[in-house]
Coordinates of C-alpha atoms in Angstrom, one line a residue:
M854 CA -37.4 93.5 -26.4
A855 CA -37.1 90.2 -27.8
A856 CA -35.0 87.7 -25.9
M857 CA -31.7 86.9 -27.3
P858 CA -31.5 83.3 -28.5
S859 CA -29.2 81.2 -26.3
D860 CA -26.1 79.5 -27.7
P861 CA -27.0 76.2 -29.4
P862 CA -26.0 73.2 -27.4
D863 CA -22.8 71.4 -28.3
V864 CA -23.5 68.7 -30.7
P865 CA -21.1 65.8 -30.7
D866 CA -19.3 65.2 -33.9
T867 CA -21.3 62.2 -34.7
P868 CA -22.8 61.1 -38.0
A869 CA -26.5 61.9 -38.3
A870 CA -27.3 58.3 -38.8
D871 CA -26.2 57.6 -35.2
L872 CA -28.5 60.2 -33.6
H873 CA -31.4 58.8 -31.8
P874 CA -34.8 60.2 -32.5
V875 CA -37.2 61.0 -29.7
P876 CA -39.8 58.3 -29.4
A877 CA -43.4 59.2 -29.7
H878 CA -44.1 58.7 -26.0
G879 CA -41.6 61.5 -25.2
R880 CA -38.8 59.5 -23.4
T881 CA -35.3 59.2 -24.7
R882 CA -33.2 56.0 -24.7
P883 CA -30.2 55.8 -22.4
R884 CA -27.1 56.9 -24.1
R885 CA -24.3 54.4 -24.8
R886 CA -21.9 56.8 -23.0
H887 CA -23.7 56.0 -19.8
V888 CA -23.2 52.3 -20.3
G889 CA -19.5 52.9 -21.1
R890 CA -19.1 54.8 -17.9
W891 CA -20.5 52.0 -15.9
V892 CA -18.4 49.4 -17.7
A893 CA -15.3 51.6 -17.2
L894 CA -16.2 52.1 -13.5
G895 CA -16.7 48.3 -13.1
I896 CA -13.3 47.6 -14.7
V897 CA -11.7 50.1 -12.3
V898 CA -13.4 48.5 -9.3
V899 CA -12.3 45.0 -10.4
V900 CA -8.8 46.1 -11.0
V901 CA -8.6 47.8 -7.6
A902 CA -10.2 44.7 -6.0
V903 CA -7.7 42.4 -7.7
G904 CA -4.9 44.7 -6.8
V905 CA -6.0 44.7 -3.2
A906 CA -6.4 40.9 -3.3
V907 CA -3.0 40.5 -4.8
V908 CA -1.4 42.7 -2.1
L909 CA -3.2 40.7 0.6
A910 CA -2.3 37.4 -1.0
V911 CA 1.3 38.4 -1.3
K912 CA 1.3 39.7 2.3
G913 CA -0.4 36.5 3.4
G914 CA 2.0 34.4 1.3
L915 CA 5.1 36.1 2.9
E916 CA 3.7 35.6 6.4
A917 CA 2.9 32.0 5.5
R918 CA 6.4 31.4 4.1
D919 CA 8.0 32.8 7.3
A920 CA 5.7 30.9 9.6
L921 CA 6.2 27.6 7.6
T922 CA 9.9 28.0 7.5
S923 CA 10.0 28.6 11.3
A924 CA 7.7 25.6 11.9
L925 CA 9.8 23.3 9.8
D926 CA 12.8 24.3 11.8
D927 CA 11.0 23.3 15.0
V928 CA 9.8 19.9 13.8
P929 CA 13.2 18.2 14.4
T930 CA 13.0 19.5 18.0
V931 CA 9.7 17.5 18.4
E932 CA 11.3 14.4 16.9
E933 CA 14.5 14.7 19.0
A934 CA 12.4 15.0 22.2
L935 CA 10.3 12.0 21.2
T936 CA 13.5 10.0 20.4
G937 CA 14.9 11.0 23.8
G938 CA 11.8 10.0 25.6
D939 CA 11.2 13.6 26.9
T940 CA 7.4 13.9 26.3
A941 CA 7.1 17.3 28.1
A942 CA 9.7 18.8 25.8
A943 CA 8.1 17.2 22.8
Q944 CA 4.7 18.7 23.7
Q945 CA 6.2 22.2 24.2
A946 CA 7.9 22.1 20.9
L947 CA 4.7 20.8 19.2
D948 CA 2.7 23.7 20.7
R949 CA 5.1 26.1 19.0
V950 CA 4.9 24.2 15.7
Q951 CA 1.1 24.2 15.7
E952 CA 0.9 27.9 16.3
K953 CA 3.1 28.5 13.3
T954 CA 1.5 26.1 10.9
T955 CA -1.9 27.5 11.8
K956 CA -0.7 30.9 10.8
A957 CA 0.9 29.6 7.6
R958 CA -2.4 27.8 6.6
R959 CA -4.4 31.0 7.3
G960 CA -2.0 33.0 5.1
T961 CA -2.8 30.8 2.1
S962 CA -6.5 30.3 2.6
G963 CA -9.4 32.1 0.8
P964 CA -10.8 32.4 -2.7
V965 CA -7.8 34.4 -4.0
W966 CA -5.4 31.6 -3.4
A967 CA -7.9 29.1 -4.9
V968 CA -8.1 31.2 -8.1
A969 CA -4.4 31.8 -8.1
G970 CA -3.8 28.1 -8.4
S971 CA -5.4 28.1 -11.9
L972 CA -3.7 31.1 -13.3
P973 CA -1.1 30.7 -16.1
G974 CA 2.5 31.3 -15.1
I975 CA 2.0 31.2 -11.3
G976 CA -0.7 28.6 -10.9
A977 CA 1.6 25.6 -10.3
D978 CA 3.7 27.4 -7.7
A979 CA 0.7 28.9 -5.9
K980 CA -1.1 25.5 -5.8
A981 CA 2.0 23.7 -4.6
F982 CA 2.7 26.3 -1.9
R983 CA -0.9 26.1 -0.6
T984 CA -0.8 22.3 -0.6
A985 CA 2.5 22.4 1.3
T986 CA 1.2 24.7 4.0
R987 CA -2.0 22.7 4.4
S988 CA -0.1 19.4 4.6
V989 CA 2.4 20.7 7.2
D990 CA -0.5 22.0 9.3
D991 CA -2.3 18.6 9.1
L992 CA 1.0 17.1 10.1
A993 CA 1.2 19.3 13.2
Q994 CA -2.5 19.1 14.1
D995 CA -3.3 15.4 13.4
V996 CA -0.1 13.3 12.9
L997 CA 2.3 14.4 15.6
P998 CA -0.1 14.9 18.6
P999 CA -1.0 11.2 18.9
L1000 CA 2.6 10.3 18.6
V1001 CA 3.5 12.6 21.5
Q1002 CA 0.7 11.2 23.5
A1003 CA 1.8 7.6 22.7
S1004 CA 5.4 8.4 23.7
G1005 CA 4.2 9.2 27.2
I1006 CA 2.8 5.7 27.4
V1007 CA 5.6 3.6 25.8
D1008 CA 9.1 4.2 24.7
L1009 CA 9.6 1.9 21.7
S1010 CA 13.4 2.7 21.6
G1011 CA 13.7 1.6 25.2
L1012 CA 11.6 -1.6 24.8
R1013 CA 13.5 -4.6 26.1
A1014 CA 12.9 -8.1 27.4
K1015 CA 12.9 -8.4 31.2
D1016 CA 12.6 -11.6 33.1
G1017 CA 12.0 -13.5 29.9
G1018 CA 9.2 -11.3 28.7
V1019 CA 7.9 -7.9 27.5
D1020 CA 5.3 -5.8 29.3
L1021 CA 2.5 -5.6 26.8
G1022 CA 0.2 -3.2 28.6
P1023 CA 1.8 0.0 27.4
L1024 CA 2.0 -1.3 23.9
E1025 CA -1.7 -2.1 23.9
K1026 CA -2.6 1.4 25.2
A1027 CA -0.3 3.1 22.6
A1028 CA -1.5 1.1 19.6
P1029 CA -4.7 3.1 18.8
L1030 CA -2.9 6.4 19.1
V1031 CA -0.1 5.3 16.7
A1032 CA -2.7 3.9 14.4
S1033 CA -4.5 7.3 14.4
S1034 CA -1.2 9.0 13.5
A1035 CA -0.6 6.6 10.7
D1036 CA -4.1 7.1 9.3
A1037 CA -3.7 10.9 9.4
L1038 CA -0.3 10.7 7.7
T1039 CA -1.6 8.9 4.7
P1040 CA -3.4 11.9 3.0
V1041 CA -0.4 14.1 3.9
E1042 CA 2.0 11.8 2.1
R1043 CA -0.4 11.5 -0.8
D1044 CA -0.9 15.2 -1.3
L1045 CA 2.7 16.1 -1.0
G1046 CA 3.8 13.2 -3.1
A1047 CA 1.5 14.5 -5.9
I1048 CA 3.5 17.7 -6.3
D1049 CA 5.9 17.6 -9.3
T1050 CA 8.7 19.8 -8.0
S1051 CA 10.4 19.8 -11.5
T1052 CA 7.6 22.1 -12.7
L1053 CA 8.2 24.7 -10.0
R1054 CA 10.5 27.5 -9.6
P1055 CA 13.7 26.4 -7.8
Q1056 CA 13.1 28.8 -5.0
L1057 CA 9.9 26.8 -4.2
G1058 CA 10.7 23.4 -5.8
D1059 CA 13.8 22.7 -3.7
P1060 CA 12.3 23.3 -0.3
I1061 CA 9.2 21.3 -1.2
A1062 CA 11.4 18.4 -2.4
S1063 CA 13.2 18.6 0.9
L1064 CA 9.8 18.6 2.7
Q1065 CA 8.8 15.5 0.8
D1066 CA 11.9 13.7 1.9
K1067 CA 11.3 14.6 5.5
V1068 CA 7.7 13.4 5.4
R1069 CA 8.8 10.2 3.8
T1070 CA 11.3 9.7 6.7
L1071 CA 8.7 10.5 9.2
G1072 CA 6.3 8.1 7.4
S1073 CA 8.8 5.3 7.7
T1074 CA 9.1 6.0 11.5
V1075 CA 5.3 6.2 12.0
T1076 CA 4.7 3.0 9.9
T1077 CA 7.3 1.1 11.9
A1078 CA 5.8 2.2 15.2
H1079 CA 2.3 1.3 14.0
R1080 CA 3.4 -2.2 13.0
A1081 CA 5.3 -2.7 16.3
T1082 CA 2.4 -1.6 18.5
A1083 CA -0.2 -3.5 16.3
L1084 CA 1.8 -6.7 16.0
L1085 CA 3.8 -7.3 19.1
P1086 CA 0.9 -7.6 21.6
P1087 CA -1.0 -10.3 19.8
M1088 CA 2.1 -12.1 18.4
L1089 CA 3.6 -12.2 21.9
G1090 CA 0.4 -13.8 23.4
A1091 CA -1.6 -10.8 24.8
D1092 CA -4.8 -12.6 23.7
G1093 CA -3.8 -16.1 24.4
T1094 CA -0.9 -18.6 23.9
R1095 CA 0.9 -18.5 20.6
T1096 CA 3.1 -21.3 19.1
Y1097 CA 5.8 -20.6 16.5
L1098 CA 8.4 -22.6 14.6
L1099 CA 11.9 -21.1 14.3
L1100 CA 13.7 -22.5 11.3
S1101 CA 17.5 -22.5 11.4
L1102 CA 18.5 -22.1 7.7
N1103 CA 21.8 -23.7 6.6
N1104 CA 23.6 -21.5 4.0
A1105 CA 26.0 -24.4 3.3
E1106 CA 23.2 -25.9 1.3
L1107 CA 21.5 -23.0 -0.4
R1108 CA 17.8 -22.6 -1.0
S1109 CA 16.0 -19.5 -2.3
S1110 CA 15.4 -18.1 1.2
G1111 CA 18.9 -18.8 2.3
G1112 CA 19.3 -22.5 3.0
I1113 CA 17.7 -25.7 4.0
P1114 CA 15.8 -25.7 7.3
G1115 CA 17.9 -28.2 9.2
S1116 CA 16.7 -27.7 12.7
I1117 CA 13.5 -26.4 14.1
T1118 CA 13.0 -24.7 17.5
V1119 CA 9.5 -24.6 19.0
L1120 CA 8.7 -21.3 20.7
R1121 CA 5.7 -20.5 22.9
A1122 CA 4.5 -17.0 23.7
K1123 CA 2.0 -16.0 26.4
G1124 CA 1.4 -12.7 28.1
G1125 CA 4.6 -11.2 26.6
K1126 CA 6.9 -14.1 27.7
V1127 CA 8.5 -16.3 25.1
T1128 CA 10.0 -19.7 26.0
V1129 CA 11.7 -22.5 24.1
V1130 CA 9.5 -25.6 24.5
G1131 CA 11.0 -28.1 22.1
N1132 CA 13.4 -28.9 19.2
A1133 CA 13.0 -31.0 16.1
S1134 CA 14.8 -31.8 12.9
S1135 CA 13.3 -31.2 9.5
S1136 CA 14.0 -34.9 8.8
D1137 CA 11.3 -35.6 11.4
L1138 CA 8.7 -34.3 9.0
G1139 CA 8.1 -36.5 6.0
P1140 CA 9.0 -36.8 3.3
W1141 CA 5.5 -37.2 2.0
K1142 CA 4.4 -39.2 -1.0
Q1143 CA 1.8 -36.6 -1.9
P1144 CA 2.0 -32.8 -1.5
V1145 CA 0.8 -31.5 1.9
V1146 CA -0.5 -28.3 0.3
D1147 CA -1.4 -27.2 -3.2
L1148 CA 1.5 -25.0 -4.3
G1149 CA -0.4 -23.7 -7.3
K1150 CA 0.5 -24.1 -11.0
D1151 CA 3.2 -21.3 -11.0
N1152 CA 5.3 -22.7 -8.1
T1153 CA 4.8 -26.3 -9.4
A1154 CA 6.0 -25.2 -12.9
V1155 CA 9.3 -23.9 -11.5
F1156 CA 10.0 -26.3 -8.6
G1157 CA 7.7 -29.3 -9.1
T1158 CA 6.0 -30.7 -6.0
Q1159 CA 9.2 -31.2 -4.0
P1160 CA 8.7 -28.2 -1.7
A1161 CA 5.4 -29.6 -0.6
R1162 CA 6.8 -33.1 0.0
F1163 CA 10.3 -32.6 1.4
P1164 CA 10.7 -30.2 4.4
Q1165 CA 14.3 -29.4 3.4
D1166 CA 12.9 -28.0 0.1
T1167 CA 10.2 -25.8 1.6
T1168 CA 12.6 -22.8 1.5
M1169 CA 13.1 -23.4 -2.3
L1170 CA 9.9 -21.5 -2.8
A1171 CA 10.5 -17.9 -3.8
D1172 CA 7.7 -16.5 -1.6
F1173 CA 8.4 -17.0 2.2
P1174 CA 4.7 -16.9 3.1
D1175 CA 4.3 -20.0 0.8
T1176 CA 7.2 -21.6 2.8
G1177 CA 5.5 -20.8 6.1
R1178 CA 2.2 -22.2 5.1
T1179 CA 3.8 -25.4 3.7
M1180 CA 6.0 -26.0 6.8
A1181 CA 3.0 -25.4 9.1
A1182 CA 1.0 -28.0 7.1
M1183 CA 3.8 -30.5 7.4
W1184 CA 4.1 -29.8 11.2
K1185 CA 0.4 -30.5 11.6
K1186 CA 0.4 -33.5 9.3
A1187 CA 3.2 -35.0 11.5
G1188 CA 0.8 -34.8 14.4
H1189 CA 2.2 -31.7 16.2
G1190 CA -0.9 -29.5 15.9
D1191 CA -1.4 -26.0 14.5
V1192 CA 1.1 -23.2 14.7
D1193 CA 0.5 -19.4 14.7
G1194 CA 3.5 -18.6 12.5
V1195 CA 6.9 -19.6 11.1
L1196 CA 10.2 -17.7 11.5
A1197 CA 13.5 -18.3 9.8
T1198 CA 17.0 -17.1 10.4
D1199 CA 20.6 -18.2 9.6
P1200 CA 24.0 -18.4 11.2
V1201 CA 25.0 -15.0 9.8
A1202 CA 22.0 -13.4 11.6
L1203 CA 23.0 -15.3 14.7
S1204 CA 26.5 -13.8 14.5
H1205 CA 24.9 -10.3 14.3
L1206 CA 22.9 -11.1 17.5
L1207 CA 26.0 -12.5 19.2
G1208 CA 27.6 -9.2 18.7
V1209 CA 24.9 -7.8 21.0
T1210 CA 24.5 -10.6 23.5
G1211 CA 28.2 -11.6 23.8
P1212 CA 29.4 -15.2 23.5
V1213 CA 27.2 -18.2 24.4
T1214 CA 28.4 -21.8 25.2
V1215 CA 26.7 -24.7 23.4
Q1216 CA 27.3 -28.4 24.3
A1217 CA 28.5 -30.5 21.4
P1218 CA 28.7 -34.3 21.3
T1219 CA 32.1 -36.0 21.5
A1220 CA 33.3 -39.6 21.5
T1221 CA 33.4 -39.6 25.3
G1222 CA 30.5 -37.3 26.0
T1223 CA 30.0 -33.6 25.4
T1224 CA 32.1 -30.5 25.4
G1225 CA 31.3 -26.9 25.6
V1226 CA 31.8 -24.9 22.4
E1227 CA 31.9 -21.1 22.7
L1228 CA 30.1 -19.2 19.9
T1229 CA 31.0 -15.6 19.2
S1230 CA 30.1 -13.1 16.5
D1231 CA 33.5 -13.9 14.8
N1232 CA 33.4 -17.7 14.8
A1233 CA 29.7 -18.6 14.6
V1234 CA 29.4 -18.9 10.8
D1235 CA 32.5 -21.0 10.5
I1236 CA 31.6 -23.3 13.3
L1237 CA 27.9 -23.8 12.3
L1238 CA 28.5 -24.2 8.6
S1239 CA 31.8 -25.9 8.4
Q1240 CA 33.5 -27.2 11.5
V1241 CA 30.3 -29.0 12.7
Y1242 CA 30.4 -31.3 9.7
A1243 CA 34.1 -32.1 10.3
E1244 CA 33.6 -33.0 13.9
I1245 CA 30.0 -34.3 14.1
D1246 CA 29.2 -37.2 11.8
D1247 CA 25.6 -37.9 12.8
P1248 CA 23.1 -35.5 10.9
A1249 CA 20.7 -35.8 13.9
E1250 CA 23.4 -34.6 16.3
Q1251 CA 24.3 -31.8 13.9
D1252 CA 20.7 -30.6 13.9
A1253 CA 20.6 -30.8 17.7
F1254 CA 23.7 -28.6 17.9
F1255 CA 22.1 -26.1 15.5
S1256 CA 18.9 -26.0 17.6
A1257 CA 21.0 -25.6 20.8
A1258 CA 22.9 -22.7 19.3
A1259 CA 19.8 -20.9 18.3
G1260 CA 18.1 -21.6 21.6
A1261 CA 21.2 -20.3 23.6
V1262 CA 21.3 -17.0 21.7
F1263 CA 17.5 -16.6 22.0
D1264 CA 17.5 -17.4 25.7
K1265 CA 20.3 -14.8 26.3
L1266 CA 18.3 -12.2 24.4
L1267 CA 15.3 -12.8 26.6
H1268 CA 17.0 -13.0 30.0
G1269 CA 20.1 -10.9 29.4
D1270 CA 20.4 -7.1 29.9
V1271 CA 20.6 -6.3 26.2
P1272 CA 20.4 -2.6 25.2
A1273 CA 17.3 -2.0 23.1
A1274 CA 19.1 0.2 20.6
D1275 CA 21.8 -2.5 20.0
L1276 CA 19.3 -5.2 19.6
Q1277 CA 17.2 -3.2 17.2
H1278 CA 20.3 -2.5 15.1
A1279 CA 21.2 -6.2 14.9
L1280 CA 17.6 -7.2 14.0
T1281 CA 17.4 -4.5 11.5
Q1282 CA 20.6 -5.5 9.9
S1283 CA 19.4 -9.1 9.7
A1284 CA 16.1 -8.1 8.2
D1285 CA 17.8 -5.8 5.7
E1286 CA 19.9 -8.7 4.5
H1287 CA 16.8 -11.0 4.3
R1288 CA 18.3 -13.2 7.0
L1289 CA 15.3 -12.8 9.3
L1290 CA 11.9 -13.8 7.9
V1291 CA 8.5 -14.0 9.5
W1292 CA 5.1 -15.4 8.4
S1293 CA 2.0 -15.2 10.5
A1294 CA -0.9 -17.6 10.2
H1295 CA -3.3 -14.7 11.1
D1296 CA -4.3 -12.8 8.0
D1297 CA -4.6 -9.4 9.6
E1298 CA -1.1 -9.7 11.0
Q1299 CA 0.3 -11.0 7.7
S1300 CA -1.2 -8.0 5.9
L1301 CA 1.0 -5.7 8.2
L1302 CA 4.1 -7.9 7.6
D1303 CA 3.7 -8.1 3.8
P1304 CA 5.2 -4.7 2.8
T1305 CA 8.2 -5.2 5.1
E1306 CA 11.6 -6.9 4.6
L1307 CA 10.5 -9.5 7.2
S1308 CA 7.9 -11.0 4.9
G1309 CA 10.2 -12.2 2.1
A1310 CA 7.1 -12.1 -0.1
L1311 CA 8.4 -12.0 -3.6
T1312 CA 5.4 -13.2 -5.7
S1313 CA 2.4 -12.2 -3.5
T1314 CA 3.0 -8.5 -2.7
D1315 CA 3.3 -5.3 -4.7
R1316 CA 6.8 -4.7 -3.2
G1317 CA 8.0 -8.1 -4.4
K1318 CA 6.2 -8.1 -7.7
H1319 CA 8.2 -5.1 -8.8
A1320 CA 11.6 -6.4 -7.7
V1321 CA 14.3 -8.2 -9.7
A1322 CA 15.3 -11.5 -8.1
V1323 CA 18.3 -13.8 -8.6
L1324 CA 17.7 -16.9 -6.4
L1325 CA 20.0 -19.8 -5.8
N1326 CA 19.3 -23.5 -5.0
D1327 CA 22.0 -26.0 -4.3
G1328 CA 22.1 -29.0 -6.8
T1329 CA 25.0 -30.8 -5.2
S1330 CA 23.1 -32.5 -2.5
G1331 CA 25.9 -31.7 -0.1
K1332 CA 27.1 -28.7 1.9
M1333 CA 29.4 -27.1 -0.7
S1334 CA 27.5 -23.8 -0.8
Y1335 CA 29.7 -22.8 2.1
Y1336 CA 32.5 -22.3 -0.4
L1337 CA 30.4 -20.4 -2.9
R1338 CA 31.0 -16.7 -3.4
T1339 CA 28.4 -14.7 -5.3
S1340 CA 27.6 -11.2 -6.3
T1341 CA 24.8 -9.6 -8.4
E1342 CA 24.7 -6.0 -9.4
L1343 CA 23.2 -3.6 -12.0
T1344 CA 26.1 -2.8 -14.3
S1345 CA 24.3 -1.0 -17.2
S1346 CA 21.0 0.8 -17.8
Q1347 CA 20.0 2.7 -20.9
C1348 CA 16.9 4.0 -22.7
T1349 CA 16.2 2.3 -26.0
G1350 CA 13.2 3.8 -27.7
T1351 CA 10.1 2.8 -25.8
T1352 CA 12.0 0.4 -23.5
R1353 CA 14.8 0.5 -20.9
S1354 CA 17.6 -2.0 -21.1
D1355 CA 19.0 -3.1 -17.8
V1356 CA 22.0 -5.4 -17.5
Y1357 CA 22.7 -7.3 -14.3
T1358 CA 26.0 -9.1 -13.8
V1359 CA 25.8 -12.3 -11.8
T1360 CA 29.1 -13.8 -10.6
L1361 CA 29.5 -17.2 -9.0
R1362 CA 33.0 -18.3 -7.8
S1363 CA 34.1 -21.4 -6.0
E1364 CA 36.6 -21.2 -3.1
A1365 CA 36.4 -25.0 -2.5
P1366 CA 39.8 -26.6 -1.8
K1367 CA 41.3 -28.4 -4.8
D1368 CA 41.7 -31.6 -2.7
A1369 CA 38.0 -31.4 -1.6
Q1370 CA 37.4 -35.1 -2.3
Q1371 CA 40.3 -36.2 -0.1
N1372 CA 39.9 -33.6 2.8
L1373 CA 36.2 -32.9 3.0
P1374 CA 33.6 -35.3 4.4
S1375 CA 31.5 -37.0 1.8
Y1376 CA 28.5 -35.5 3.6
V1377 CA 29.8 -32.1 2.5
T1378 CA 30.9 -32.9 -1.1
G1379 CA 27.7 -34.8 -1.8
E1380 CA 29.7 -37.8 -2.9
A1381 CA 27.0 -40.2 -1.7
A1382 CA 24.4 -38.6 -3.9
G1383 CA 26.5 -39.1 -6.9
V1384 CA 25.1 -36.0 -8.6
V1385 CA 28.4 -34.3 -9.4
K1386 CA 32.1 -35.1 -9.1
P1387 CA 33.2 -34.5 -5.5
G1388 CA 34.5 -30.9 -5.1
V1389 CA 32.1 -29.5 -7.8
I1390 CA 29.5 -27.0 -6.7
R1391 CA 26.3 -27.3 -8.6
T1392 CA 23.9 -24.3 -8.3
N1393 CA 20.5 -23.8 -9.9
V1394 CA 20.0 -20.1 -10.7
V1395 CA 16.5 -18.7 -11.1
V1396 CA 16.0 -15.2 -12.5
Y1397 CA 12.7 -13.5 -11.7
T1398 CA 11.9 -10.5 -13.8
P1399 CA 9.7 -7.7 -12.4
Q1400 CA 6.0 -8.0 -13.2
G1401 CA 5.3 -7.1 -16.8
V1402 CA 8.8 -7.8 -18.1
G1403 CA 9.4 -10.5 -20.6
V1404 CA 12.0 -13.3 -20.9
P1405 CA 15.5 -12.1 -20.0
V1406 CA 18.5 -12.6 -22.3
I1407 CA 21.2 -14.5 -20.4
E1408 CA 24.7 -14.6 -21.7
R1409 CA 27.7 -16.6 -20.4
G1410 CA 30.8 -15.1 -21.9
K1411 CA 30.0 -14.4 -25.5
Q1412 CA 27.4 -17.1 -25.7
T1413 CA 23.7 -16.7 -25.1
V1414 CA 22.5 -19.6 -22.9
G1415 CA 19.0 -20.9 -22.6
G1416 CA 17.0 -22.0 -19.6
D1417 CA 13.6 -23.3 -18.5
T1418 CA 11.2 -20.3 -18.5
D1419 CA 7.8 -20.2 -16.8
E1420 CA 5.3 -17.5 -16.1
V1421 CA 4.9 -16.7 -12.4
A1422 CA 2.3 -14.2 -11.2
G1423 CA 2.6 -12.0 -14.3
R1424 CA 6.4 -12.2 -14.5
T1425 CA 8.9 -14.7 -15.9
A1426 CA 11.1 -17.2 -14.0
T1427 CA 14.1 -18.5 -16.0
Q1428 CA 16.2 -21.3 -14.5
L1429 CA 19.6 -22.6 -15.5
T1430 CA 22.3 -24.7 -13.9
V1431 CA 25.9 -23.7 -13.2
D1432 CA 28.7 -26.2 -12.2
L1433 CA 31.9 -24.8 -10.6
S1434 CA 35.1 -26.7 -10.1
P1435 CA 37.4 -25.6 -7.3
G1436 CA 38.7 -22.1 -8.0
Q1437 CA 36.4 -21.6 -11.1
K1438 CA 34.4 -18.4 -11.7
V1439 CA 31.4 -18.0 -14.0
T1440 CA 29.8 -14.7 -15.0
L1441 CA 26.3 -14.3 -16.3
R1442 CA 25.0 -11.2 -18.0
V1443 CA 21.2 -10.9 -17.6
T1444 CA 19.5 -8.3 -19.8
L1445 CA 16.0 -7.2 -19.0
L1446 CA 13.9 -5.0 -21.4
T1447 CA 11.4 -3.0 -19.4
P1448 CA 8.5 -1.9 -21.7
Q1449 CA 7.5 1.0 -19.5
A1450 CA 9.8 4.0 -19.4
G1451 CA 10.3 5.5 -16.0
D1452 CA 12.6 6.1 -13.2
G1453 CA 13.0 5.4 -9.5
K1454 CA 14.8 2.7 -7.5
L1455 CA 14.2 -1.0 -7.9
E1456 CA 14.9 -3.7 -5.3
L1457 CA 17.2 -6.5 -6.1
W1458 CA 16.5 -9.7 -4.2
T1459 CA 19.1 -12.4 -4.0
T1460 CA 19.7 -15.5 -1.9
P1461 CA 21.6 -14.6 1.2
T1462 CA 24.8 -16.6 1.4
T1463 CA 27.6 -16.9 4.0
T1464 CA 29.2 -13.6 2.7
T1465 CA 26.5 -11.7 0.8
G1466 CA 23.1 -10.3 2.0
G1467 CA 19.9 -10.8 0.1
L1468 CA 18.5 -7.3 -0.5
A1469 CA 19.8 -4.2 -2.2
A1470 CA 18.4 -1.1 -4.0
V1471 CA 19.4 -0.3 -7.5
A1472 CA 18.8 2.8 -9.6
P1473 CA 18.2 2.3 -13.3
T1474 CA 18.4 5.2 -15.8
S1475 CA 15.5 7.6 -15.8
C1476 CA 13.6 7.4 -19.1
T1477 CA 10.9 9.6 -20.5
R1478 CA 8.8 9.0 -23.6

């Protein structure tokens, strides 16, 4: 019986043209359906893998978030323990922080997080979160440990003079540890600072912005500790004897840095001990017929060669390092040898220190001998800048009294039991007001001083180059600046196309008595010089723009006033003269057009007077192109 034919195979509903013929050698080509199956299977595998990766990434991210939050909560505990000098507690808290930051870093590591940082929509957040966890872990592993170790060697907050000196041994041991911490902090600050929190979701952007602020604060602390441990040992004579000049600036006759250097105190440091070894008057140095140093064409264009020939005019220079170098050259030319640095302070700064040390008694000359004068934080400015001229006629005796006052305060600081925290507050206040300035003849030390308030470096550092400055120099040739009241503030800031227009209001007012000619010594009114009518205060105002900003527009009332303008280190310096009769007030409007749009704070540098400090921060309007 013939076999029944089997059912024909199912034939896909495909056009005949798509059917594949059997090749002559008898093998068939792989069907496209097989390729499609493999592609589909591959897609499924990828999707599952991505899904698993996402789940793991989310899980790791949540764990990292919790660990990071807990770690950040513990960091202040480390700082408080360090501040309190409890090294053991600081180390215990640090151990907890390190465990948490390691966990946070592990939770955001791996290729998935690296890829996530480049994905649209979530890339910026993922990248920022990963950077934050890595940065905080670097902080815990590399920045804080050397600080904790250093705190076990020296307590900077408790550092004080004892028996006329400071024990430098602990400082020298701590210096490399603090330097290591500062080096490790640099990339952390850089990476965190590069995160633009405005592009992130608020849930992430706000905490990271807070983290940036905390790291900046820590950075300031670490930088200060680094400078202290790096500078104090050599400057206090750890490697050999150091000699310094301390200039007592007289705000009653203004100069850019504060006042003329009337008296000079010679200090000697060796092995941490500082002693007063001599006094001199600026009148003992020169004047010189030829400049003792080359001031450069920029300084000479603004001030001529006077600052390099007359010691009283050295502080006319806008850059205190220039003042220091010039004064050191005059000191050497007068036959007194080399110095390792120049410091400057004024009676207002002395009053801050007297608030810490308590009163000191200084001997003042009288017609029959001498008498003790008690200086306190309340009366020091008035006595040193006004009464001394009414009661002591001889300029040399006036300078001797100024030197004795500075020496008495300094001696009490070295030998008295002054709390370190109180002393630090007084010194910081003086530095913040630009009433305490330091220049070192040693380049490596000066490079550490340059970025600080202590340097007073307006034209030679990045910090100073980007500041606005309104500096004052007396033109009366007397001591009438004691009666001058000044203020400078940013009163308007607005965006105008591609520039920003900032308006600074400069006010000068005279509180000189109307009967100044009759009741003030001619030495004070400048009558002998014959420059102005007695009682008039003449002030030369110099406006320095930030680097890259052109000539300012200066208005007095409704009238635009001109001035002598010169280029100084890529910026402009415009100088004009203001005369004030007793009781008169003059207001200047200074408009600066900044060609680069942007935001952020600017520093405003001014000459410190008897009533106004010399450094302030201003916040212009934020502009975007």
